[in-house]
């Protein structure tokens, strides 16, 4: 036998042995609570994946930044220390894939339908493809919802943001958004937000109700405005080398499990956010304010320049393409 053939045979035997020895482990790390749309869908994926592979795959879920915080988890995925993540779309900029920040543009999606036109169409596919050069394979887009703004003072008009320190995710678009409102943005990891609000390191923040409720931010924020000014969603991603190295039948079964978990996630996201907003209201600790039509118009006016300002970073063509898809 030639040396190359010997090596191939040895490698095949070792690989087969590795799989025979124990299940393939997928460590799925995320930063939110288990009872959020993302947390529940991760659980659903685990269940479906383990069932479909008859135990040949084991999925371990690490919620609530237990293993890694926002930025660290992306590094850990690239290093192969974890295999699967679902970071919010606002967190891909520091990885060098700025296009994802388009999802953060204020008021770019008038509805969930408009959003799905983008994530499930060619634009969404193209964005996931961009991750490959970073050693990452994009599997799906998961939903969360439209964001609230919160602080310890009422936020009815753009002028109310003046001088406030607002926590943001690591997105240049969100930075520009807060500046357009007259606030000072500050990037903080999700796991640090509660304490930062409690101790006054920042005055306010933005998030969909499910995150605000499950992190108990309502305990330290007296005012919430239902502004729906922007969207927060996720991309489920895996380490490319790990994914490509899986036996074909296993990868196929996992793709199917991910497809079903994604359908489940989309079905529960809005319902969970509606329930979380109601639960925040019931605590009586936070006043919930809905913008009047006139106030909404003022917010839109104040935030409109952000799209033009961000063309240089995200790409004018991509922004126009999203606007076109979203208006269908
Ligand atoms: C945040 O950092 O505010 C969110 O991205 C957390 C999450 O993953 O939903």
Coordinates of C-alpha atoms and ligand atoms in Angstrom, one line a residue:
X1 CA 0.0 0.0 0.0
X2 CA 1.3 3.5 -0.8
X3 CA 2.0 5.8 2.1
X4 CA -0.8 8.1 1.2
X5 CA -3.3 5.2 1.1
X6 CA -2.0 3.9 4.4
X7 CA -2.5 7.3 6.0
X8 CA -6.0 7.6 4.6
X9 CA -6.9 4.1 5.9
X10 CA -5.4 5.0 9.3
X11 CA -7.3 8.3 9.4
X12 CA -10.6 6.6 8.4
X13 CA -10.1 4.0 11.2
X14 CA -9.3 6.7 13.8
X15 CA -12.3 8.8 12.7
X16 CA -14.6 5.8 12.8
X17 CA -13.2 5.0 16.2
X18 CA -13.8 8.6 17.4
X19 CA -17.4 8.4 16.4
X20 CA -17.8 4.9 17.8
X21 CA -16.3 6.0 21.2
X22 CA -19.0 8.5 22.0
X23 CA -21.5 11.0 20.6
X24 CA -20.5 14.0 18.6
X25 CA -20.7 16.9 21.0
X26 CA -22.2 20.3 20.0
X27 CA -21.7 23.0 22.6
X28 CA -24.3 25.7 22.0
X29 CA -23.5 28.8 23.9
X30 CA -25.8 31.9 24.2
X31 CA -26.3 35.0 26.3
X32 CA -30.0 35.1 27.1
X33 CA -32.3 33.3 29.5
X34 CA -33.6 29.8 28.7
X35 CA -37.2 31.1 28.7
X36 CA -36.7 33.5 25.8
X37 CA -37.5 32.7 22.1
X38 CA -33.8 32.0 21.5
X39 CA -33.4 29.9 24.7
X40 CA -36.5 27.8 24.0
X41 CA -35.5 27.2 20.3
X42 CA -32.0 26.1 21.4
X43 CA -33.7 23.5 23.6
X44 CA -36.0 22.4 20.8
X45 CA -33.0 22.0 18.5
X46 CA -31.3 19.9 21.1
X47 CA -34.3 17.6 21.4
X48 CA -34.8 17.3 17.7
X49 CA -31.1 16.8 16.9
X50 CA -30.6 14.1 19.6
X51 CA -33.8 12.3 18.6
X52 CA -33.0 12.4 14.8
X53 CA -29.4 11.1 15.3
X54 CA -30.4 8.4 17.8
X55 CA -28.0 9.8 20.3
X56 CA -25.0 10.0 17.9
X57 CA -25.1 13.7 18.6
X58 CA -25.3 15.3 22.0
X59 CA -26.2 19.0 22.3
X60 CA -25.1 20.8 25.4
X61 CA -26.7 24.3 25.9
X62 CA -25.0 27.0 27.9
X63 CA -27.4 29.9 28.4
X64 CA -27.1 33.3 30.1
X65 CA -23.4 33.9 29.2
X66 CA -22.5 31.0 31.4
X67 CA -19.6 30.1 29.2
X68 CA -18.8 33.2 27.2
X69 CA -20.0 36.9 26.9
X70 CA -20.9 38.5 23.6
X71 CA -17.6 39.1 22.0
X72 CA -15.8 36.1 23.6
X73 CA -18.4 33.7 22.2
X74 CA -17.6 34.6 18.6
X75 CA -13.9 34.1 19.3
X76 CA -14.6 30.8 21.0
X77 CA -16.6 29.6 18.0
X78 CA -13.8 30.4 15.6
X79 CA -11.3 28.6 17.8
X80 CA -13.6 25.6 18.0
X81 CA -14.1 25.8 21.7
X82 CA -17.9 25.8 21.1
X83 CA -19.6 24.6 18.0
X84 CA -22.8 26.6 17.8
X85 CA -24.1 30.1 18.7
X86 CA -27.0 32.4 17.9
X87 CA -25.6 35.9 18.3
X88 CA -27.8 38.9 17.6
X89 CA -27.3 40.4 14.1
X90 CA -25.9 43.5 15.8
X91 CA -22.8 41.6 16.9
X92 CA -21.3 40.6 13.6
X93 CA -19.6 44.0 12.9
X94 CA -16.6 43.4 15.1
X95 CA -16.1 40.1 13.2
X96 CA -15.6 42.1 10.1
X97 CA -19.0 41.4 8.5
X98 CA -20.5 44.8 8.7
X99 CA -23.4 44.1 6.4
X100 CA -25.3 42.5 9.3
X101 CA -25.6 45.9 10.9
X102 CA -28.2 46.7 8.2
X103 CA -30.7 44.9 10.4
X104 CA -30.1 47.6 13.1
X105 CA -31.1 50.5 10.9
X106 CA -34.0 52.4 12.6
X107 CA -37.4 51.7 11.1
X108 CA -36.0 49.7 8.2
X109 CA -38.6 46.9 8.6
X110 CA -42.2 48.0 8.8
X111 CA -43.3 44.5 9.8
X112 CA -42.2 40.9 10.4
X113 CA -43.3 40.1 6.8
X114 CA -41.0 42.7 5.5
X115 CA -38.2 41.3 7.6
X116 CA -38.8 37.7 6.5
X117 CA -38.7 38.9 2.8
X118 CA -35.1 39.8 3.5
X119 CA -33.9 37.0 5.8
X120 CA -35.5 34.2 3.8
X121 CA -34.7 35.6 0.4
X122 CA -31.5 36.1 -1.6
X123 CA -30.3 38.9 0.7
X124 CA -30.4 36.7 3.8
X125 CA -28.6 33.8 2.0
X126 CA -25.9 36.2 0.7
X127 CA -25.3 37.5 4.2
X128 CA -24.9 34.0 5.7
X129 CA -22.5 33.2 2.8
X130 CA -20.3 36.1 3.8
X131 CA -19.5 34.3 7.1
X132 CA -17.6 31.5 5.4
X133 CA -14.4 33.5 5.0
X134 CA -14.4 33.8 8.8
X135 CA -14.5 30.1 9.3
X136 CA -18.2 30.2 10.1
X137 CA -21.2 28.5 8.5
X138 CA -24.6 30.3 8.8
X139 CA -27.5 27.9 9.3
X140 CA -30.6 30.1 9.9
X141 CA -32.0 33.4 11.0
X142 CA -33.9 33.3 14.3
X143 CA -36.4 35.9 15.3
X144 CA -36.8 38.1 18.4
X145 CA -38.7 41.3 17.9
X146 CA -39.0 45.0 17.7
X147 CA -37.3 47.0 20.5
X148 CA -38.4 49.1 23.4
X149 CA -36.4 52.0 24.8
X150 CA -36.1 52.3 28.6
X151 CA -34.6 54.7 31.1
X152 CA -35.5 56.3 34.5
X153 CA -37.1 59.2 32.8
X154 CA -40.0 59.2 30.3
X155 CA -38.9 58.9 26.7
X156 CA -41.6 60.4 24.6
X157 CA -39.7 62.7 22.3
X158 CA -36.2 62.6 20.8
X159 CA -35.3 65.5 23.0
X160 CA -35.9 63.3 26.1
X161 CA -32.7 61.4 25.2
X162 CA -30.5 64.4 25.5
X163 CA -27.5 63.6 27.8
X164 CA -28.5 60.0 28.6
X165 CA -25.9 57.3 28.5
X166 CA -27.5 54.4 26.6
X167 CA -26.2 50.8 26.5
X168 CA -25.9 49.4 23.0
X169 CA -24.7 46.2 21.4
X170 CA -21.5 46.4 19.5
X171 CA -23.0 47.9 16.3
X172 CA -21.9 51.1 14.6
X173 CA -25.5 51.6 13.4
X174 CA -26.8 51.5 17.0
X175 CA -24.1 54.0 18.0
X176 CA -25.3 56.3 15.2
X177 CA -28.9 55.8 16.2
X178 CA -28.3 56.8 19.8
X179 CA -26.2 59.8 18.7
X180 CA -29.0 60.9 16.4
X181 CA -31.3 61.0 19.4
X182 CA -28.8 63.1 21.4
X183 CA -27.8 60.3 23.7
X184 CA -24.3 58.9 24.4
X185 CA -24.0 55.3 23.4
X186 CA -22.0 52.8 25.4
X187 CA -21.2 49.3 24.2
X188 CA -21.6 46.7 27.0
X189 CA -21.9 42.9 27.0
X190 CA -25.5 41.7 27.6
X191 CA -24.6 40.0 30.8
X192 CA -23.3 43.4 32.2
X193 CA -26.5 45.4 31.4
X194 CA -28.5 44.8 34.6
X195 CA -25.7 45.9 36.9
X196 CA -24.7 48.8 34.7
X197 CA -28.3 50.1 34.9
X198 CA -28.5 49.5 38.6
X199 CA -25.3 51.3 39.4
X200 CA -25.8 54.2 37.0
X201 CA -23.0 53.2 34.7
X202 CA -25.6 53.7 32.0
X203 CA -29.0 55.4 32.2
X204 CA -31.0 53.4 29.7
X205 CA -31.1 50.7 27.1
X206 CA -33.1 49.1 24.2
X207 CA -34.2 45.5 23.8
X208 CA -37.3 43.6 22.9
X209 CA -39.6 42.9 25.9
X210 CA -38.6 39.2 26.3
X211 CA -35.0 40.2 27.0
X212 CA -36.0 43.1 29.3
X213 CA -38.3 40.9 31.3
X214 CA -36.1 37.8 31.7
X215 CA -33.1 39.9 32.7
X216 CA -35.4 41.8 35.2
X217 CA -34.3 45.2 33.7
X218 CA -37.7 46.5 34.7
X219 CA -36.5 46.5 38.3
X220 CA -34.0 49.2 37.5
X221 CA -35.8 51.1 34.7
X222 CA -38.8 53.1 35.6
X223 CA -39.9 54.0 32.1
X224 CA -40.4 52.0 29.0
X225 CA -41.5 53.3 25.6
X226 CA -43.0 50.9 23.1
X227 CA -41.2 52.6 20.2
X228 CA -40.6 49.6 17.8
X229 CA -37.8 51.8 16.4
X230 CA -35.6 48.8 15.4
X231 CA -35.4 45.1 15.2
X232 CA -33.4 42.5 17.1
X233 CA -32.9 39.0 15.6
X234 CA -30.2 36.3 15.4
X235 CA -28.1 34.2 13.0
X236 CA -27.5 30.6 14.1
X237 CA -24.0 29.8 13.3
X238 CA -21.5 26.9 13.5
X239 CA -17.8 26.4 13.3
X240 CA -17.3 25.7 9.5
X241 CA -14.6 23.1 10.0
X242 CA -16.6 21.2 12.5
X243 CA -19.7 21.3 10.3
X244 CA -17.9 20.3 7.1
X245 CA -16.2 17.4 9.0
X246 CA -19.5 15.8 10.1
X247 CA -20.6 12.6 8.4
X248 CA -23.1 13.5 5.7
X249 CA -26.1 11.7 7.2
X250 CA -25.5 13.4 10.6
X251 CA -25.2 16.9 8.9
X252 CA -28.4 16.2 7.0
X253 CA -30.3 15.2 10.2
X254 CA -29.0 18.3 12.0
X255 CA -30.0 20.6 9.1
X256 CA -33.5 19.2 9.3
X257 CA -33.6 19.6 13.1
X258 CA -32.4 23.2 12.6
X259 CA -35.2 23.9 10.0
X260 CA -37.8 22.6 12.5
X261 CA -36.4 24.5 15.4
X262 CA -36.4 27.6 13.3
X263 CA -40.1 27.2 12.4
X264 CA -40.8 26.7 16.1
X265 CA -38.8 29.8 17.0
X266 CA -40.6 32.1 14.6
X267 CA -43.9 30.8 15.9
X268 CA -43.2 31.7 19.5
X269 CA -41.1 34.9 19.2
X270 CA -44.0 37.5 18.9
X271 CA -46.2 35.7 21.4
X272 CA -43.3 35.6 24.0
X273 CA -42.6 39.3 23.5
X274 CA -46.3 40.2 23.9
X275 CA -46.5 38.1 27.1
X276 CA -43.3 39.7 28.4
X277 CA -44.6 43.2 27.9
X278 CA -47.7 42.3 29.8
X279 CA -45.6 40.8 32.5
X280 CA -43.5 43.9 32.8
X281 CA -46.7 46.0 33.1
X282 CA -48.0 43.7 35.8
X283 CA -44.9 44.2 38.0
X284 CA -46.0 47.8 38.5
X285 CA -42.4 48.8 38.6
X286 CA -42.2 50.4 35.2
X287 CA -44.5 52.8 33.4
X288 CA -45.1 51.6 29.8
X289 CA -45.8 54.3 27.3
X290 CA -47.0 53.9 23.7
X291 CA -45.9 56.8 21.3
X292 CA -48.6 58.9 19.8
X293 CA -48.8 59.1 16.0
X294 CA -47.2 62.6 16.2
X295 CA -44.4 61.4 18.5
X296 CA -43.7 58.4 16.2
X297 CA -43.3 60.9 13.3
X298 CA -40.8 62.9 15.4
X299 CA -38.8 59.8 16.2
X300 CA -38.7 58.8 12.5
X301 CA -37.6 62.3 11.5
X302 CA -34.8 62.3 14.1
X303 CA -33.6 58.8 13.0
X304 CA -34.0 59.1 9.2
X305 CA -30.4 60.5 8.6
X306 CA -28.9 57.3 10.1
X307 CA -29.5 55.3 6.9
X308 CA -27.6 57.8 4.7
X309 CA -24.9 58.2 7.3
X310 CA -24.4 54.4 7.4
X311 CA -24.3 53.9 3.6
X312 CA -20.5 54.1 3.6
X313 CA -20.2 51.3 6.2
X314 CA -22.9 48.9 5.1
X315 CA -23.2 49.6 1.4
X316 CA -25.7 51.9 -0.3
X317 CA -26.8 49.0 -2.6
X318 CA -27.5 46.6 0.2
X319 CA -29.6 49.3 2.1
X320 CA -31.6 50.0 -1.1
X321 CA -32.1 46.3 -1.8
X322 CA -33.4 45.8 1.8
X323 CA -35.7 48.8 1.5
X324 CA -37.0 47.4 -1.8
X325 CA -37.6 43.9 -0.4
X326 CA -39.1 45.3 2.8
X327 CA -41.6 47.4 0.8
X328 CA -43.0 44.5 -1.2
Ligands
LIG1 C1 -28.3 42.1 23.6 O1 -27.0 42.1 23.8 O2 -28.9 43.1 24.0 C2 -28.9 41.0 22.8 O3 -28.2 40.8 21.7 C3 -29.0 39.8 23.6 C4 -29.6 38.7 22.8 O4 -28.8 37.8 22.4 O5 -30.8 38.7 22.6

